[in-house]
Amino acid sequence: MRFLFLGDIVGRPGRIAVQDRLPRLRDQWKLDCVVINGENAAGGFGITEAICDELIAAGADAVTLGNHSWDQREALVFIERQDRLVRPANYPKGTPGRGATVVEARNGARVLVVNVMGRIFMEALDDPFAAMERELSACPLGEVADAVIVDFHAEATSEKQAAGYFLDGRASLVVGTHTHVPTSDTRILPGGTAYQSDAGMCGDYDSILGMQKEEPVRRFLQKTPGARLEPATGEGSLSGVAVEIDDATGLAKAVWPVRLGPHLSEAVPPWAQG
Ligand SMILES: [Fe+2]
Ligand SMILES: [Fe+2]
């Protein structure tokens, strides 16, 4: 089976890129399952119910979140009725919503989708490793789940790599989100888990992390309060990873970085393709 994971959608350019390109990709690439991080989908901050519904209509089987989960307060309410929307599993007990969900892929496979948040240079939540252990033990690969996708939402690449090796052989894909910058360490770990430290973002790359450049640059020059950060408004790109999974084991057979759209280089120079 084939999966596509897309990194954090930032504002309207990211949403439009998903709506314009994903339905065709689902068919052309024969994708069985698509997971998208939507934590910045609403004007760069959080997600609304209408936007979540749009992403699902465009072809997302599940939508994951992160430190911006609750920036749109309505998410605290509608997450209870939207079982395809997943927030970090290591929020304290009693937090609305769920940290994992099982979706049925197009080929009928049961796919466990887990979201956790790192603790290095981030808000201190419960232990993300214990949370992953709990979610994967409740729905083990090869027993209850036919495939497992883990979105590790974190700042530090060391913590993300630790998550990859911690779950190696128990997840189909461990992919990082949150930094909005795609890393070029796409690979399959020794136990068969596909891995990339950060999926990158879906949004306008002529920006700073998807936001208009002027205010972030100014903040580095002058330490004074300024304007609100606003998403950039140019054409958005898609960024993430595509994985081919062995139906028998649920482990990865192949993994590729996906970068589609303006301002992002292709993975190979054009003279390599002639
Ligand atoms: Fe983000
Ligand atoms: Fe984030």
CSV table of C-alpha atoms and ligand atoms in Angstrom, one decimal:
chain,number,residue,atom,x,y,z
A,1,MET,CA,0.0,0.0,0.0
A,2,ARG,CA,1.0,3.6,-0.5
A,3,PHE,CA,0.9,6.5,1.9
A,4,LEU,CA,1.5,10.2,1.6
A,5,PHE,CA,2.2,12.3,4.7
A,6,LEU,CA,2.2,16.1,4.3
A,7,GLY,CA,3.8,18.6,6.7
A,8,ASP,CA,2.2,21.5,8.5
A,9,ILE,CA,-0.3,23.4,6.3
A,10,VAL,CA,0.3,27.1,6.8
A,11,GLY,CA,-2.7,29.3,6.0
A,12,ARG,CA,-4.5,29.7,2.8
A,13,PRO,CA,-1.6,29.0,0.3
A,14,GLY,CA,-1.1,25.6,2.0
A,15,ARG,CA,-4.8,24.8,2.0
A,16,ILE,CA,-5.1,25.8,-1.7
A,17,ALA,CA,-2.1,23.7,-2.6
A,18,VAL,CA,-3.7,20.7,-0.9
A,19,GLN,CA,-7.1,21.3,-2.5
A,20,ASP,CA,-5.6,21.8,-6.0
A,21,ARG,CA,-3.1,19.0,-6.0
A,22,LEU,CA,-4.2,16.2,-3.6
A,23,PRO,CA,-7.3,14.8,-5.3
A,24,ARG,CA,-5.2,14.2,-8.5
A,25,LEU,CA,-2.2,12.8,-6.5
A,26,ARG,CA,-4.5,10.4,-4.8
A,27,ASP,CA,-5.5,8.9,-8.1
A,28,GLN,CA,-2.3,9.2,-10.1
A,29,TRP,CA,-0.1,7.9,-7.3
A,30,LYS,CA,-2.8,5.3,-6.3
A,31,LEU,CA,-2.5,6.5,-2.6
A,32,ASP,CA,-4.2,4.2,-0.1
A,33,CYS,CA,-3.9,6.7,2.8
A,34,VAL,CA,-3.1,10.4,3.3
A,35,VAL,CA,-2.2,12.1,6.6
A,36,ILE,CA,-1.7,15.8,6.9
A,37,ASN,CA,-0.5,18.0,9.8
A,38,GLY,CA,-3.1,20.8,10.1
A,39,GLU,CA,-1.9,22.8,13.1
A,40,ASN,CA,-1.3,26.0,11.2
A,41,ALA,CA,-4.1,25.7,8.7
A,42,ALA,CA,-6.3,28.6,10.0
A,43,GLY,CA,-4.4,31.8,9.2
A,44,GLY,CA,-1.2,30.2,10.5
A,45,PHE,CA,-2.7,29.4,13.9
A,46,GLY,CA,-4.7,26.3,14.7
A,47,ILE,CA,-7.6,24.7,12.8
A,48,THR,CA,-11.3,25.3,12.4
A,49,GLU,CA,-14.0,22.7,11.9
A,50,ALA,CA,-14.7,24.0,8.4
A,51,ILE,CA,-11.0,23.8,7.4
A,52,CYS,CA,-10.7,20.3,8.9
A,53,ASP,CA,-13.7,19.2,6.8
A,54,GLU,CA,-12.2,20.8,3.7
A,55,LEU,CA,-8.9,18.8,4.2
A,56,ILE,CA,-10.8,15.6,4.6
A,57,ALA,CA,-12.9,16.3,1.5
A,58,ALA,CA,-9.7,17.0,-0.4
A,59,GLY,CA,-8.4,13.5,0.4
A,60,ALA,CA,-6.9,13.5,3.9
A,61,ASP,CA,-7.8,10.3,5.9
A,62,ALA,CA,-6.5,11.9,9.1
A,63,VAL,CA,-5.3,15.3,10.3
A,64,THR,CA,-2.7,15.7,13.0
A,65,LEU,CA,-1.9,18.7,15.2
A,66,GLY,CA,0.8,20.0,17.6
A,67,ASN,CA,1.6,23.0,19.8
A,68,HIS,CA,-1.0,25.1,17.9
A,69,SER,CA,-3.8,22.6,18.4
A,70,TRP,CA,-6.0,25.0,20.4
A,71,ASP,CA,-5.2,28.4,18.8
A,72,GLN,CA,-8.7,28.3,17.4
A,73,ARG,CA,-10.7,27.6,20.5
A,74,GLU,CA,-13.5,25.9,18.6
A,75,ALA,CA,-11.1,22.9,18.2
A,76,LEU,CA,-11.5,22.1,21.9
A,77,VAL,CA,-15.1,21.4,21.1
A,78,PHE,CA,-15.3,20.0,17.6
A,79,ILE,CA,-12.4,17.6,18.1
A,80,GLU,CA,-14.7,15.5,20.2
A,81,ARG,CA,-16.9,14.8,17.2
A,82,GLN,CA,-14.2,14.6,14.5
A,83,ASP,CA,-12.5,11.3,15.0
A,84,ARG,CA,-10.1,11.8,12.1
A,85,LEU,CA,-8.5,14.8,13.9
A,86,VAL,CA,-5.7,13.8,16.2
A,87,ARG,CA,-3.9,16.0,18.8
A,88,PRO,CA,-0.7,15.1,20.6
A,89,ALA,CA,-1.2,12.0,22.8
A,90,ASN,CA,1.0,13.3,25.6
A,91,TYR,CA,-1.3,16.2,26.6
A,92,PRO,CA,-2.4,15.8,30.2
A,93,LYS,CA,-5.3,13.5,31.1
A,94,GLY,CA,-8.6,15.2,30.5
A,95,THR,CA,-7.6,17.1,27.4
A,96,PRO,CA,-10.3,17.0,24.8
A,97,GLY,CA,-9.9,14.8,21.7
A,98,ARG,CA,-7.6,11.8,21.1
A,99,GLY,CA,-3.9,11.2,20.6
A,100,ALA,CA,-4.4,8.4,18.1
A,101,THR,CA,-7.0,7.1,15.7
A,102,VAL,CA,-7.5,4.2,13.4
A,103,VAL,CA,-8.6,5.0,9.8
A,104,GLU,CA,-9.5,2.6,7.0
A,105,ALA,CA,-7.3,3.0,4.0
A,106,ARG,CA,-8.6,2.8,0.5
A,107,ASN,CA,-7.3,-0.8,0.2
A,108,GLY,CA,-9.2,-1.7,3.4
A,109,ALA,CA,-6.1,-1.7,5.7
A,110,ARG,CA,-6.5,-0.5,9.3
A,111,VAL,CA,-4.0,2.4,9.7
A,112,LEU,CA,-3.1,3.6,13.2
A,113,VAL,CA,-2.3,7.4,13.2
A,114,VAL,CA,-0.5,8.7,16.3
A,115,ASN,CA,0.5,12.3,17.1
A,116,VAL,CA,2.9,13.2,19.9
A,117,MET,CA,4.8,16.3,20.8
A,118,GLY,CA,8.5,16.6,21.8
A,119,ARG,CA,9.7,18.3,25.0
A,120,ILE,CA,13.0,19.8,23.9
A,121,PHE,CA,12.7,23.6,23.4
A,122,MET,CA,8.9,23.1,23.6
A,123,GLU,CA,6.2,23.3,26.2
A,124,ALA,CA,6.7,20.5,28.7
A,125,LEU,CA,4.0,17.9,28.2
A,126,ASP,CA,3.9,14.3,29.5
A,127,ASP,CA,6.6,11.9,28.3
A,128,PRO,CA,6.1,11.5,24.5
A,129,PHE,CA,8.0,8.1,24.5
A,130,ALA,CA,5.6,6.7,27.2
A,131,ALA,CA,2.7,8.0,25.2
A,132,MET,CA,3.9,6.4,22.0
A,133,GLU,CA,4.5,3.1,23.9
A,134,ARG,CA,0.9,3.3,25.2
A,135,GLU,CA,-0.7,4.0,21.9
A,136,LEU,CA,1.3,1.4,20.0
A,137,SER,CA,0.8,-1.3,22.6
A,138,ALA,CA,-2.9,-0.8,22.5
A,139,CYS,CA,-2.9,-1.2,18.7
A,140,PRO,CA,0.2,-3.2,17.7
A,141,LEU,CA,1.4,-3.4,14.1
A,142,GLY,CA,0.6,-6.8,12.5
A,143,GLU,CA,-2.0,-7.6,15.1
A,144,VAL,CA,-4.6,-4.8,15.3
A,145,ALA,CA,-3.1,-2.4,12.9
A,146,ASP,CA,-2.0,-3.1,9.3
A,147,ALA,CA,0.1,0.0,9.3
A,148,VAL,CA,1.2,2.7,11.8
A,149,ILE,CA,2.0,6.3,11.1
A,150,VAL,CA,3.5,8.5,13.8
A,151,ASP,CA,3.7,12.3,13.5
A,152,PHE,CA,6.4,13.4,16.0
A,153,HIS,CA,5.8,17.1,16.4
A,154,ALA,CA,9.1,18.5,17.8
A,155,GLU,CA,11.8,21.0,17.5
A,156,ALA,CA,15.0,19.0,18.1
A,157,THR,CA,16.2,16.5,15.5
A,158,SER,CA,17.9,14.5,18.2
A,159,GLU,CA,14.6,13.8,19.9
A,160,LYS,CA,12.9,13.0,16.6
A,161,GLN,CA,15.7,10.5,15.7
A,162,ALA,CA,15.3,8.9,19.1
A,163,ALA,CA,11.6,8.5,18.4
A,164,GLY,CA,12.5,6.9,15.0
A,165,TYR,CA,14.8,4.3,16.6
A,166,PHE,CA,12.5,3.8,19.6
A,167,LEU,CA,9.7,2.7,17.2
A,168,ASP,CA,11.9,1.1,14.5
A,169,GLY,CA,10.2,-2.1,13.4
A,170,ARG,CA,6.9,-1.2,15.2
A,171,ALA,CA,5.8,1.7,12.9
A,172,SER,CA,5.5,2.0,9.2
A,173,LEU,CA,6.5,5.6,9.2
A,174,VAL,CA,7.9,8.0,11.9
A,175,VAL,CA,8.0,11.5,10.5
A,176,GLY,CA,8.7,14.8,12.2
A,177,THR,CA,6.7,18.0,11.9
A,178,HIS,CA,6.8,21.5,13.5
A,179,THR,CA,10.0,23.1,12.1
A,180,HIS,CA,8.3,23.8,8.7
A,181,VAL,CA,11.7,23.0,7.0
A,182,PRO,CA,12.0,19.7,5.2
A,183,THR,CA,15.1,17.6,6.1
A,184,SER,CA,17.0,15.5,3.6
A,185,ASP,CA,17.5,12.4,5.8
A,186,THR,CA,14.7,10.4,4.3
A,187,ARG,CA,15.5,6.7,4.9
A,188,ILE,CA,14.4,3.3,6.1
A,189,LEU,CA,15.7,2.5,9.5
A,190,PRO,CA,17.3,-1.0,10.0
A,191,GLY,CA,14.0,-2.5,11.5
A,192,GLY,CA,11.9,-1.3,8.5
A,193,THR,CA,10.4,2.0,9.7
A,194,ALA,CA,10.5,4.8,7.2
A,195,TYR,CA,11.8,8.0,8.7
A,196,GLN,CA,12.4,11.7,8.0
A,197,SER,CA,13.2,14.2,10.7
A,198,ASP,CA,10.9,16.9,9.3
A,199,ALA,CA,8.3,16.7,6.6
A,200,GLY,CA,8.5,20.5,5.9
A,201,MET,CA,5.4,22.6,5.5
A,202,CYS,CA,2.7,23.0,2.9
A,203,GLY,CA,2.6,26.7,2.2
A,204,ASP,CA,4.3,29.6,0.5
A,205,TYR,CA,8.1,29.0,0.7
A,206,ASP,CA,8.9,32.6,-0.2
A,207,SER,CA,8.5,33.3,3.5
A,208,ILE,CA,9.9,32.6,6.9
A,209,LEU,CA,8.3,29.3,8.0
A,210,GLY,CA,5.3,30.2,5.9
A,211,MET,CA,4.8,33.7,7.4
A,212,GLN,CA,5.4,37.0,5.6
A,213,LYS,CA,9.1,37.8,5.9
A,214,GLU,CA,9.2,41.4,7.0
A,215,GLU,CA,8.0,41.1,10.6
A,216,PRO,CA,10.2,38.1,11.6
A,217,VAL,CA,13.2,39.8,10.1
A,218,ARG,CA,12.4,43.0,12.0
A,219,ARG,CA,12.1,41.0,15.2
A,220,PHE,CA,15.7,39.8,14.8
A,221,LEU,CA,16.9,43.3,14.2
A,222,GLN,CA,14.9,45.2,16.8
A,223,LYS,CA,13.7,43.7,20.1
A,224,THR,CA,10.5,45.7,20.2
A,225,PRO,CA,6.9,44.6,20.0
A,226,GLY,CA,5.6,44.7,16.4
A,227,ALA,CA,2.9,43.5,14.1
A,228,ARG,CA,1.2,40.1,14.2
A,229,LEU,CA,2.6,37.3,12.1
A,230,GLU,CA,0.6,36.7,9.0
A,231,PRO,CA,0.9,33.8,6.5
A,232,ALA,CA,2.6,34.7,3.3
A,233,THR,CA,0.2,35.0,0.3
A,234,GLY,CA,2.1,33.6,-2.7
A,235,GLU,CA,1.5,30.2,-4.3
A,236,GLY,CA,1.9,27.3,-1.9
A,237,SER,CA,3.9,24.1,-2.3
A,238,LEU,CA,3.4,20.7,-0.9
A,239,SER,CA,6.1,19.1,1.2
A,240,GLY,CA,6.2,15.6,2.9
A,241,VAL,CA,7.0,12.0,2.3
A,242,ALA,CA,5.6,9.2,0.3
A,243,VAL,CA,6.0,5.6,1.5
A,244,GLU,CA,5.4,2.2,-0.1
A,245,ILE,CA,4.5,-0.3,2.5
A,246,ASP,CA,4.7,-4.1,2.4
A,247,ASP,CA,1.1,-5.3,2.9
A,248,ALA,CA,2.3,-8.4,4.7
A,249,THR,CA,4.4,-6.8,7.4
A,250,GLY,CA,3.3,-3.2,7.5
A,251,LEU,CA,6.9,-2.1,7.2
A,252,ALA,CA,8.4,0.2,4.6
A,253,LYS,CA,9.7,-1.0,1.3
A,254,ALA,CA,10.6,2.4,0.0
A,255,VAL,CA,10.3,6.1,1.0
A,256,TRP,CA,10.7,9.3,-1.0
A,257,PRO,CA,10.7,13.0,-0.1
A,258,VAL,CA,7.9,14.9,-1.8
A,259,ARG,CA,8.4,18.5,-2.7
A,260,LEU,CA,6.0,20.0,-5.2
A,261,GLY,CA,5.5,23.6,-6.1
A,262,PRO,CA,7.4,26.9,-6.5
A,263,HIS,CA,10.5,27.9,-4.4
A,264,LEU,CA,11.5,24.4,-3.6
A,265,SER,CA,14.2,22.6,-5.5
A,266,GLU,CA,13.7,19.1,-6.9
A,267,ALA,CA,15.7,16.4,-5.3
A,268,VAL,CA,17.9,15.7,-8.4
A,269,PRO,CA,19.5,18.2,-10.8
A,270,PRO,CA,17.8,18.3,-14.2
A,271,TRP,CA,21.0,17.1,-15.9
A,272,ALA,CA,20.8,13.9,-13.9
A,273,GLN,CA,17.5,13.0,-15.6
A,274,GLY,CA,18.7,13.2,-19.3
B,1,FE,FE,3.7,24.1,12.5
B,2,FE,FE,4.3,23.3,15.8
